[in-house]
Amino acid sequence: MPSLIIHTEKLSRRFDGLIAVNEISLDIPKGEVFGLLGPNGAGKTTFISMLSTLLKPTSGRAWVAGIEVSNDSLQVRKNIGIVFQEPSVDDLLTGRENLELHAMLYGMARDERKKRISEMLELVSLSARADSFVKTYSGGMRRRLEIARGLLHQPKVLFLDEPTLGLDPAARKIIWNYVKNLSETGDITIILTTHYMEEADFLCDRIGIIDHGRIVQLGSPEELKRKVGGDIVILEGTIEIEALKGLNFIKSVHAGNGKAEITVMDAADNLPVLLKHAGEIDRVEIRPVTLEDVFLKFTGHEIKNEESQDTIFERIVSVKTNK
């Protein structure tokens, strides 16, 4: 596995009968930005918790940077950085002090850590606020500080677990740009978990759609969209669903409450015929296929952004079992 930075073989994790991760076998090459896309409770956090040695697999095996995670967790941790889903910087320390503490825990020499801390603060545009208490930082600034901390010891793999969860759109875009820049200029592999479709589309070289603990689809964003194909036509009104299903250029129809989303091949050419058979239509919209459409096709449901009981359960179990 010379070019692979991560390799898993039927990696699984169970919690008292609940299968959180179900026999995932996956290869991730060096330098890739790989996204795990799925709803809360799908197994994303559990999967990266095993790769980062925070949870032991129930069965299966995994290697990170050539090291088996169950055999040498300390060596794995030296090769990885993590930005957790929940904020984990210390509010009562300054930004610089947070990085100083992290560098000391990793055993970095004083001259080295001073240089790296300055570099990381500059990288995430926090040099001017380095000596302010973190409790005065905005949510986006805290996230940037956590990314700086994750990169401080020059890891080979950076895990970003829902890095923009809870941020406003402007702060989210700033984090995306930092991650994009890292992937283009740094010699680092990034594993990103998210349920934001636009985030995955913008950042990831490849995406694994995970649902009920399994990767149900794998490929680049464009490859996944091509599997759905066509364009999406949205109709509102009194729609003749059965008549539409009989048209040979229609790939799928999702309808309800006077609205239908229809996957159509060559929508520009076929729209007149579609409207002729559609019924009494009040509104028409055409848009390209998105990752949301991909997820809907291959899992049968939409991604929800709300906190789920499964996610809360994952966090509780993670704390209790990391001993």
mmCIF file of C-alpha atoms in Angstrom:
data_model
loop_
_atom_site.group_PDB
_atom_site.id
_atom_site.type_symbol
_atom_site.label_atom_id
_atom_site.label_comp_id
_atom_site.label_asym_id
_atom_site.label_seq_id
_atom_site.Cartn_x
_atom_site.Cartn_y
_atom_site.Cartn_z
ATOM 1 C CA MET A 1 0.000 0.000 0.000
ATOM 2 C CA PRO A 2 2.783 2.492 -0.891
ATOM 3 C CA SER A 3 0.571 5.376 -2.102
ATOM 4 C CA LEU A 4 -2.205 4.911 0.446
ATOM 5 C CA ILE A 5 -2.384 6.998 3.602
ATOM 6 C CA ILE A 6 -5.502 5.206 4.932
ATOM 7 C CA HIS A 7 -6.594 1.620 4.370
ATOM 8 C CA THR A 8 -9.466 -0.168 6.107
ATOM 9 C CA GLU A 9 -10.684 -3.747 5.878
ATOM 10 C CA LYS A 10 -14.277 -4.456 6.990
ATOM 11 C CA LEU A 11 -13.971 -1.923 9.803
ATOM 12 C CA SER A 12 -16.965 -2.139 12.169
ATOM 13 C CA ARG A 13 -18.142 -0.714 15.464
ATOM 14 C CA ARG A 14 -21.136 -1.796 17.529
ATOM 15 C CA PHE A 15 -22.654 -0.232 20.640
ATOM 16 C CA ASP A 16 -24.859 -2.620 22.646
ATOM 17 C CA GLY A 17 -26.480 -4.063 19.527
ATOM 18 C CA LEU A 18 -26.438 -0.814 17.509
ATOM 19 C CA ILE A 19 -24.235 -1.126 14.405
ATOM 20 C CA ALA A 20 -22.719 2.344 14.008
ATOM 21 C CA VAL A 21 -20.143 1.370 11.351
ATOM 22 C CA ASN A 22 -20.782 -1.720 9.268
ATOM 23 C CA GLU A 23 -17.798 -3.399 7.553
ATOM 24 C CA ILE A 24 -16.334 -0.395 5.732
ATOM 25 C CA SER A 25 -13.417 -1.221 3.418
ATOM 26 C CA LEU A 26 -11.823 1.920 2.031
ATOM 27 C CA ASP A 27 -8.580 3.183 0.479
ATOM 28 C CA ILE A 28 -7.584 6.860 0.630
ATOM 29 C CA PRO A 29 -4.446 7.965 -1.246
ATOM 30 C CA LYS A 30 -1.959 10.488 0.045
ATOM 31 C CA GLY A 31 -2.910 14.110 -0.600
ATOM 32 C CA GLU A 32 -6.621 13.537 -1.186
ATOM 33 C CA VAL A 33 -9.448 15.538 0.366
ATOM 34 C CA PHE A 34 -11.937 12.785 1.166
ATOM 35 C CA GLY A 35 -15.433 13.581 2.359
ATOM 36 C CA LEU A 36 -17.849 11.456 4.353
ATOM 37 C CA LEU A 37 -21.285 12.785 3.534
ATOM 38 C CA GLY A 38 -24.293 11.737 5.545
ATOM 39 C CA PRO A 39 -26.897 12.677 8.131
ATOM 40 C CA ASN A 40 -26.275 12.811 11.864
ATOM 41 C CA GLY A 41 -26.125 9.306 13.251
ATOM 42 C CA ALA A 42 -24.981 7.731 9.968
ATOM 43 C CA GLY A 43 -21.610 6.653 11.409
ATOM 44 C CA LYS A 44 -19.318 9.427 10.189
ATOM 45 C CA THR A 45 -17.970 10.456 13.599
ATOM 46 C CA THR A 46 -17.638 6.844 14.755
ATOM 47 C CA PHE A 47 -15.621 5.965 11.645
ATOM 48 C CA ILE A 48 -13.084 8.758 12.080
ATOM 49 C CA SER A 49 -12.969 8.120 15.834
ATOM 50 C CA MET A 50 -11.669 4.630 15.066
ATOM 51 C CA LEU A 51 -9.143 5.922 12.538
ATOM 52 C CA SER A 52 -7.905 8.487 15.064
ATOM 53 C CA THR A 53 -7.659 5.850 17.865
ATOM 54 C CA LEU A 54 -10.404 7.429 20.003
ATOM 55 C CA LEU A 55 -12.514 4.276 19.648
ATOM 56 C CA LYS A 56 -11.433 0.657 19.246
ATOM 57 C CA PRO A 57 -13.010 -1.253 16.349
ATOM 58 C CA THR A 58 -15.365 -4.093 17.242
ATOM 59 C CA SER A 59 -14.017 -5.953 14.213
ATOM 60 C CA GLY A 60 -11.967 -5.315 11.099
ATOM 61 C CA ARG A 61 -8.634 -3.525 10.711
ATOM 62 C CA ALA A 62 -7.393 -0.062 9.756
ATOM 63 C CA TRP A 63 -4.052 1.523 8.906
ATOM 64 C CA VAL A 64 -3.231 5.236 9.064
ATOM 65 C CA ALA A 65 0.101 6.403 7.599
ATOM 66 C CA GLY A 66 1.106 2.740 7.401
ATOM 67 C CA ILE A 67 0.437 2.085 11.105
ATOM 68 C CA GLU A 68 -2.299 -0.276 12.276
ATOM 69 C CA VAL A 69 -4.529 1.714 14.618
ATOM 70 C CA SER A 70 -5.107 -1.096 17.106
ATOM 71 C CA ASN A 71 -1.415 -1.924 17.489
ATOM 72 C CA ASP A 72 0.274 1.456 17.978
ATOM 73 C CA SER A 73 -2.203 4.204 18.832
ATOM 74 C CA LEU A 74 0.516 6.573 20.095
ATOM 75 C CA GLN A 75 2.373 6.473 16.787
ATOM 76 C CA VAL A 76 -0.873 7.008 14.867
ATOM 77 C CA ARG A 77 -1.636 10.101 16.971
ATOM 78 C CA LYS A 78 1.762 11.571 16.138
ATOM 79 C CA ASN A 79 0.796 11.434 12.468
ATOM 80 C CA ILE A 80 -2.682 12.961 12.683
ATOM 81 C CA GLY A 81 -4.395 16.202 13.602
ATOM 82 C CA ILE A 82 -8.050 16.485 14.609
ATOM 83 C CA VAL A 83 -10.607 19.280 14.586
ATOM 84 C CA PHE A 84 -13.465 17.920 16.670
ATOM 85 C CA GLN A 85 -17.158 18.487 16.010
ATOM 86 C CA GLU A 86 -17.535 20.110 19.437
ATOM 87 C CA PRO A 87 -15.401 23.184 20.295
ATOM 88 C CA SER A 88 -12.336 22.072 22.266
ATOM 89 C CA VAL A 89 -10.105 25.120 22.701
ATOM 90 C CA ASP A 90 -9.751 26.624 26.193
ATOM 91 C CA ASP A 91 -11.740 29.852 26.572
ATOM 92 C CA LEU A 92 -9.613 30.992 29.520
ATOM 93 C CA LEU A 93 -6.372 30.898 27.536
ATOM 94 C CA THR A 94 -5.264 33.126 24.694
ATOM 95 C CA GLY A 95 -5.010 31.779 21.173
ATOM 96 C CA ARG A 96 -1.230 31.620 21.461
ATOM 97 C CA GLU A 97 -1.410 29.851 24.842
ATOM 98 C CA ASN A 98 -3.743 27.213 23.406
ATOM 99 C CA LEU A 99 -1.218 26.465 20.674
ATOM 100 C CA GLU A 100 1.680 26.556 23.153
ATOM 101 C CA LEU A 101 -0.039 23.958 25.347
ATOM 102 C CA HIS A 102 -0.705 21.692 22.362
ATOM 103 C CA ALA A 103 2.901 21.978 21.170
ATOM 104 C CA MET A 104 4.217 21.060 24.634
ATOM 105 C CA LEU A 105 1.936 18.002 24.783
ATOM 106 C CA TYR A 106 3.451 16.842 21.481
ATOM 107 C CA GLY A 107 6.970 17.324 22.848
ATOM 108 C CA MET A 108 8.006 20.025 20.393
ATOM 109 C CA ALA A 109 11.250 21.819 21.231
ATOM 110 C CA ARG A 110 10.900 25.443 22.374
ATOM 111 C CA ASP A 111 12.475 27.048 19.278
ATOM 112 C CA GLU A 112 10.493 24.803 16.947
ATOM 113 C CA ARG A 113 7.173 25.414 18.639
ATOM 114 C CA LYS A 114 7.665 29.188 18.721
ATOM 115 C CA LYS A 115 8.313 29.189 14.975
ATOM 116 C CA ARG A 116 5.398 26.848 14.184
ATOM 117 C CA ILE A 117 2.957 28.782 16.366
ATOM 118 C CA SER A 118 3.793 32.007 14.519
ATOM 119 C CA GLU A 119 3.396 30.238 11.176
ATOM 120 C CA MET A 120 0.020 28.735 12.104
ATOM 121 C CA LEU A 121 -1.366 31.974 13.498
ATOM 122 C CA GLU A 122 -0.373 33.683 10.259
ATOM 123 C CA LEU A 123 -1.893 30.875 8.191
ATOM 124 C CA VAL A 124 -5.323 31.295 9.787
ATOM 125 C CA SER A 125 -5.126 35.114 10.017
ATOM 126 C CA LEU A 126 -5.112 35.229 13.816
ATOM 127 C CA SER A 127 -1.737 36.875 14.418
ATOM 128 C CA ALA A 128 -3.377 40.160 15.418
ATOM 129 C CA ARG A 129 -5.590 38.386 17.982
ATOM 130 C CA ALA A 130 -3.049 35.804 19.160
ATOM 131 C CA ASP A 131 -2.824 37.273 22.659
ATOM 132 C CA SER A 132 -6.567 37.816 23.150
ATOM 133 C CA PHE A 133 -8.513 35.382 25.299
ATOM 134 C CA VAL A 134 -10.377 32.806 23.232
ATOM 135 C CA LYS A 135 -13.616 33.702 25.025
ATOM 136 C CA THR A 136 -13.528 36.948 23.016
ATOM 137 C CA TYR A 137 -13.273 35.095 19.667
ATOM 138 C CA SER A 138 -16.161 34.633 17.258
ATOM 139 C CA GLY A 139 -17.239 31.113 16.290
ATOM 140 C CA GLY A 140 -15.333 31.331 13.027
ATOM 141 C CA MET A 141 -12.155 32.494 14.777
ATOM 142 C CA ARG A 142 -12.351 29.574 17.214
ATOM 143 C CA ARG A 143 -12.686 27.156 14.302
ATOM 144 C CA ARG A 144 -9.649 28.699 12.613
ATOM 145 C CA LEU A 145 -7.677 28.380 15.862
ATOM 146 C CA GLU A 146 -8.661 24.701 16.084
ATOM 147 C CA ILE A 147 -7.450 24.126 12.517
ATOM 148 C CA ALA A 148 -4.160 25.839 13.414
ATOM 149 C CA ARG A 149 -3.841 23.572 16.464
ATOM 150 C CA GLY A 150 -4.553 20.483 14.376
ATOM 151 C CA LEU A 151 -1.785 21.430 11.923
ATOM 152 C CA LEU A 152 0.772 22.588 14.495
ATOM 153 C CA HIS A 153 2.758 19.344 14.740
ATOM 154 C CA GLN A 154 2.778 18.860 10.928
ATOM 155 C CA PRO A 155 0.531 15.790 10.727
ATOM 156 C CA LYS A 156 0.232 13.618 7.633
ATOM 157 C CA VAL A 157 -3.552 13.374 8.037
ATOM 158 C CA LEU A 158 -5.979 16.048 9.244
ATOM 159 C CA PHE A 159 -9.447 14.939 10.399
ATOM 160 C CA LEU A 160 -12.118 17.629 10.204
ATOM 161 C CA ASP A 161 -15.316 16.474 11.901
ATOM 162 C CA GLU A 162 -18.151 18.822 10.868
ATOM 163 C CA PRO A 163 -15.715 21.789 10.857
ATOM 164 C CA THR A 164 -18.334 24.431 10.024
ATOM 165 C CA LEU A 165 -21.242 23.124 12.096
ATOM 166 C CA GLY A 166 -23.134 26.029 13.660
ATOM 167 C CA LEU A 167 -21.246 28.772 11.799
ATOM 168 C CA ASP A 168 -22.983 31.489 9.826
ATOM 169 C CA PRO A 169 -22.617 31.363 6.003
ATOM 170 C CA ALA A 170 -19.873 34.010 5.883
ATOM 171 C CA ALA A 171 -17.738 32.243 8.526
ATOM 172 C CA ARG A 172 -18.363 28.913 6.787
ATOM 173 C CA LYS A 173 -17.001 30.247 3.488
ATOM 174 C CA ILE A 174 -13.854 31.521 5.260
ATOM 175 C CA ILE A 175 -13.191 28.035 6.700
ATOM 176 C CA TRP A 176 -13.795 26.467 3.276
ATOM 177 C CA ASN A 177 -11.175 28.747 1.736
ATOM 178 C CA TYR A 178 -8.607 27.820 4.393
ATOM 179 C CA VAL A 179 -9.232 24.105 3.872
ATOM 180 C CA LYS A 180 -9.107 24.497 0.082
ATOM 181 C CA ASN A 181 -5.795 26.331 0.343
ATOM 182 C CA LEU A 182 -4.384 23.605 2.601
ATOM 183 C CA SER A 183 -5.320 20.913 0.115
ATOM 184 C CA GLU A 184 -3.723 22.773 -2.782
ATOM 185 C CA THR A 185 -0.490 23.903 -1.132
ATOM 186 C CA GLY A 186 0.169 21.460 1.710
ATOM 187 C CA ASP A 187 1.482 17.905 1.697
ATOM 188 C CA ILE A 188 -1.417 16.654 3.773
ATOM 189 C CA THR A 189 -4.417 14.338 3.451
ATOM 190 C CA ILE A 190 -7.726 15.713 4.725
ATOM 191 C CA ILE A 191 -10.637 13.574 5.892
ATOM 192 C CA LEU A 192 -13.783 15.675 6.170
ATOM 193 C CA THR A 193 -17.132 14.683 7.636
ATOM 194 C CA THR A 194 -20.087 16.868 6.816
ATOM 195 C CA HIS A 195 -23.784 16.944 6.088
ATOM 196 C CA TYR A 196 -23.510 20.197 4.125
ATOM 197 C CA MET A 197 -23.783 19.286 0.438
ATOM 198 C CA GLU A 198 -22.233 22.494 -0.852
ATOM 199 C CA GLU A 199 -19.264 22.042 1.487
ATOM 200 C CA ALA A 200 -18.559 18.538 0.204
ATOM 201 C CA ASP A 201 -18.965 19.627 -3.417
ATOM 202 C CA PHE A 202 -16.565 22.556 -3.023
ATOM 203 C CA LEU A 203 -13.820 20.853 -1.014
ATOM 204 C CA CYS A 204 -13.664 17.142 -1.771
ATOM 205 C CA ASP A 205 -11.753 15.189 -4.412
ATOM 206 C CA ARG A 206 -13.867 12.145 -3.586
ATOM 207 C CA ILE A 207 -16.944 11.574 -1.475
ATOM 208 C CA GLY A 208 -18.250 8.529 0.318
ATOM 209 C CA ILE A 209 -21.980 8.738 1.005
ATOM 210 C CA ILE A 210 -22.532 6.960 4.309
ATOM 211 C CA ASP A 211 -25.923 5.776 5.538
ATOM 212 C CA HIS A 212 -26.708 3.361 8.373
ATOM 213 C CA GLY A 213 -22.994 2.681 8.866
ATOM 214 C CA ARG A 214 -22.233 1.705 5.259
ATOM 215 C CA ILE A 215 -20.703 3.606 2.351
ATOM 216 C CA VAL A 216 -23.467 3.341 -0.228
ATOM 217 C CA GLN A 217 -21.768 5.343 -2.998
ATOM 218 C CA LEU A 218 -18.181 6.422 -3.658
ATOM 219 C CA GLY A 219 -16.702 8.780 -6.246
ATOM 220 C CA SER A 220 -15.877 12.367 -7.143
ATOM 221 C CA PRO A 221 -18.710 14.903 -6.856
ATOM 222 C CA GLU A 222 -19.065 14.980 -10.638
ATOM 223 C CA GLU A 223 -19.053 11.182 -10.926
ATOM 224 C CA LEU A 224 -21.804 10.920 -8.338
ATOM 225 C CA LYS A 225 -23.905 13.559 -10.061
ATOM 226 C CA ARG A 226 -23.535 11.767 -13.400
ATOM 227 C CA LYS A 227 -25.011 8.643 -11.804
ATOM 228 C CA VAL A 228 -28.222 10.595 -11.306
ATOM 229 C CA GLY A 229 -27.976 12.261 -14.731
ATOM 230 C CA GLY A 230 -30.111 14.848 -16.444
ATOM 231 C CA ASP A 231 -31.586 17.989 -14.900
ATOM 232 C CA ILE A 232 -34.138 18.535 -12.171
ATOM 233 C CA VAL A 233 -37.470 20.039 -13.213
ATOM 234 C CA ILE A 234 -39.608 21.302 -10.321
ATOM 235 C CA LEU A 235 -43.326 21.662 -10.962
ATOM 236 C CA GLU A 236 -46.023 23.148 -8.743
ATOM 237 C CA GLY A 237 -49.736 22.845 -9.412
ATOM 238 C CA THR A 238 -52.213 20.049 -10.135
ATOM 239 C CA ILE A 239 -49.758 17.470 -11.477
ATOM 240 C CA GLU A 240 -50.600 14.326 -13.454
ATOM 241 C CA ILE A 241 -47.975 12.079 -11.864
ATOM 242 C CA GLU A 242 -48.863 8.843 -13.668
ATOM 243 C CA ALA A 243 -48.812 10.554 -17.057
ATOM 244 C CA LEU A 244 -45.309 11.882 -16.339
ATOM 245 C CA LYS A 245 -43.999 8.482 -15.281
ATOM 246 C CA GLY A 246 -44.930 7.123 -18.708
ATOM 247 C CA LEU A 247 -42.594 9.513 -20.570
ATOM 248 C CA ASN A 248 -39.379 7.778 -21.679
ATOM 249 C CA PHE A 249 -37.082 10.766 -21.017
ATOM 250 C CA ILE A 250 -38.036 10.936 -17.309
ATOM 251 C CA LYS A 251 -35.729 9.044 -14.953
ATOM 252 C CA SER A 252 -37.511 9.601 -11.647
ATOM 253 C CA VAL A 253 -40.390 11.490 -10.029
ATOM 254 C CA HIS A 254 -40.669 12.562 -6.372
ATOM 255 C CA ALA A 255 -44.027 14.183 -5.669
ATOM 256 C CA GLY A 256 -46.262 15.376 -2.858
ATOM 257 C CA ASN A 257 -48.388 18.332 -1.698
ATOM 258 C CA GLY A 258 -48.842 19.781 -5.171
ATOM 259 C CA LYS A 259 -45.149 19.737 -5.984
ATOM 260 C CA ALA A 260 -42.977 17.352 -8.028
ATOM 261 C CA GLU A 261 -39.215 17.065 -8.532
ATOM 262 C CA ILE A 262 -38.546 15.247 -11.791
ATOM 263 C CA THR A 263 -35.185 14.041 -13.117
ATOM 264 C CA VAL A 264 -35.302 14.695 -16.854
ATOM 265 C CA MET A 265 -32.857 13.822 -19.629
ATOM 266 C CA ASP A 266 -32.224 16.769 -21.998
ATOM 267 C CA ALA A 267 -34.639 19.018 -20.138
ATOM 268 C CA ALA A 268 -34.228 21.922 -22.570
ATOM 269 C CA ASP A 269 -35.430 19.777 -25.489
ATOM 270 C CA ASN A 270 -38.044 17.728 -23.639
ATOM 271 C CA LEU A 271 -39.662 20.406 -21.474
ATOM 272 C CA PRO A 272 -42.497 21.226 -23.954
ATOM 273 C CA VAL A 273 -43.557 17.569 -24.070
ATOM 274 C CA LEU A 274 -43.291 17.261 -20.285
ATOM 275 C CA LEU A 275 -45.507 20.316 -19.730
ATOM 276 C CA LYS A 276 -48.044 19.036 -22.243
ATOM 277 C CA HIS A 277 -48.586 15.923 -20.088
ATOM 278 C CA ALA A 278 -48.034 17.480 -16.669
ATOM 279 C CA GLY A 279 -51.507 18.866 -15.922
ATOM 280 C CA GLU A 280 -52.358 22.350 -14.625
ATOM 281 C CA ILE A 281 -48.956 23.858 -13.747
ATOM 282 C CA ASP A 282 -48.557 27.110 -11.770
ATOM 283 C CA ARG A 283 -44.765 27.223 -11.566
ATOM 284 C CA VAL A 284 -41.773 25.636 -13.363
ATOM 285 C CA GLU A 285 -38.118 25.624 -12.298
ATOM 286 C CA ILE A 286 -35.122 23.887 -13.893
ATOM 287 C CA ARG A 287 -31.828 23.328 -12.104
ATOM 288 C CA PRO A 288 -28.797 21.014 -12.447
ATOM 289 C CA VAL A 289 -28.382 17.878 -10.354
ATOM 290 C CA THR A 290 -26.825 18.456 -6.905
ATOM 291 C CA LEU A 291 -25.333 16.164 -4.281
ATOM 292 C CA GLU A 292 -28.645 16.464 -2.417
ATOM 293 C CA ASP A 293 -30.265 14.707 -5.387
ATOM 294 C CA VAL A 294 -27.532 12.061 -5.314
ATOM 295 C CA PHE A 295 -28.107 11.422 -1.629
ATOM 296 C CA LEU A 296 -31.860 11.210 -2.119
ATOM 297 C CA LYS A 297 -31.468 8.727 -4.977
ATOM 298 C CA PHE A 298 -29.114 6.343 -3.195
ATOM 299 C CA THR A 299 -30.448 6.519 0.361
ATOM 300 C CA GLY A 300 -34.119 7.256 -0.198
ATOM 301 C CA HIS A 301 -34.218 10.241 2.182
ATOM 302 C CA GLU A 302 -32.904 13.764 2.529
ATOM 303 C CA ILE A 303 -30.082 14.808 4.818
ATOM 304 C CA LYS A 304 -31.343 16.514 7.949
ATOM 305 C CA ASN A 305 -29.242 19.099 9.764
ATOM 306 C CA GLU A 306 -30.849 18.680 13.144
ATOM 307 C CA GLU A 307 -29.113 16.997 16.048
ATOM 308 C CA SER A 308 -30.187 13.358 16.289
ATOM 309 C CA GLN A 309 -30.338 10.982 19.238
ATOM 310 C CA ASP A 310 -27.785 8.799 17.423
ATOM 311 C CA THR A 311 -25.252 11.632 17.401
ATOM 312 C CA ILE A 312 -25.737 12.327 21.115
ATOM 313 C CA PHE A 313 -25.397 8.596 21.774
ATOM 314 C CA GLU A 314 -22.160 8.468 19.773
ATOM 315 C CA ARG A 315 -20.641 11.246 21.893
ATOM 316 C CA ILE A 316 -21.648 9.657 25.206
ATOM 317 C CA VAL A 317 -20.299 6.257 24.209
ATOM 318 C CA SER A 318 -17.106 7.795 22.817
ATOM 319 C CA VAL A 319 -16.368 9.433 26.169
ATOM 320 C CA LYS A 320 -17.169 6.311 28.184
ATOM 321 C CA THR A 321 -15.173 3.921 26.005
ATOM 322 C CA ASN A 322 -12.062 6.034 25.511
ATOM 323 C CA LYS A 323 -10.310 4.701 28.568
#
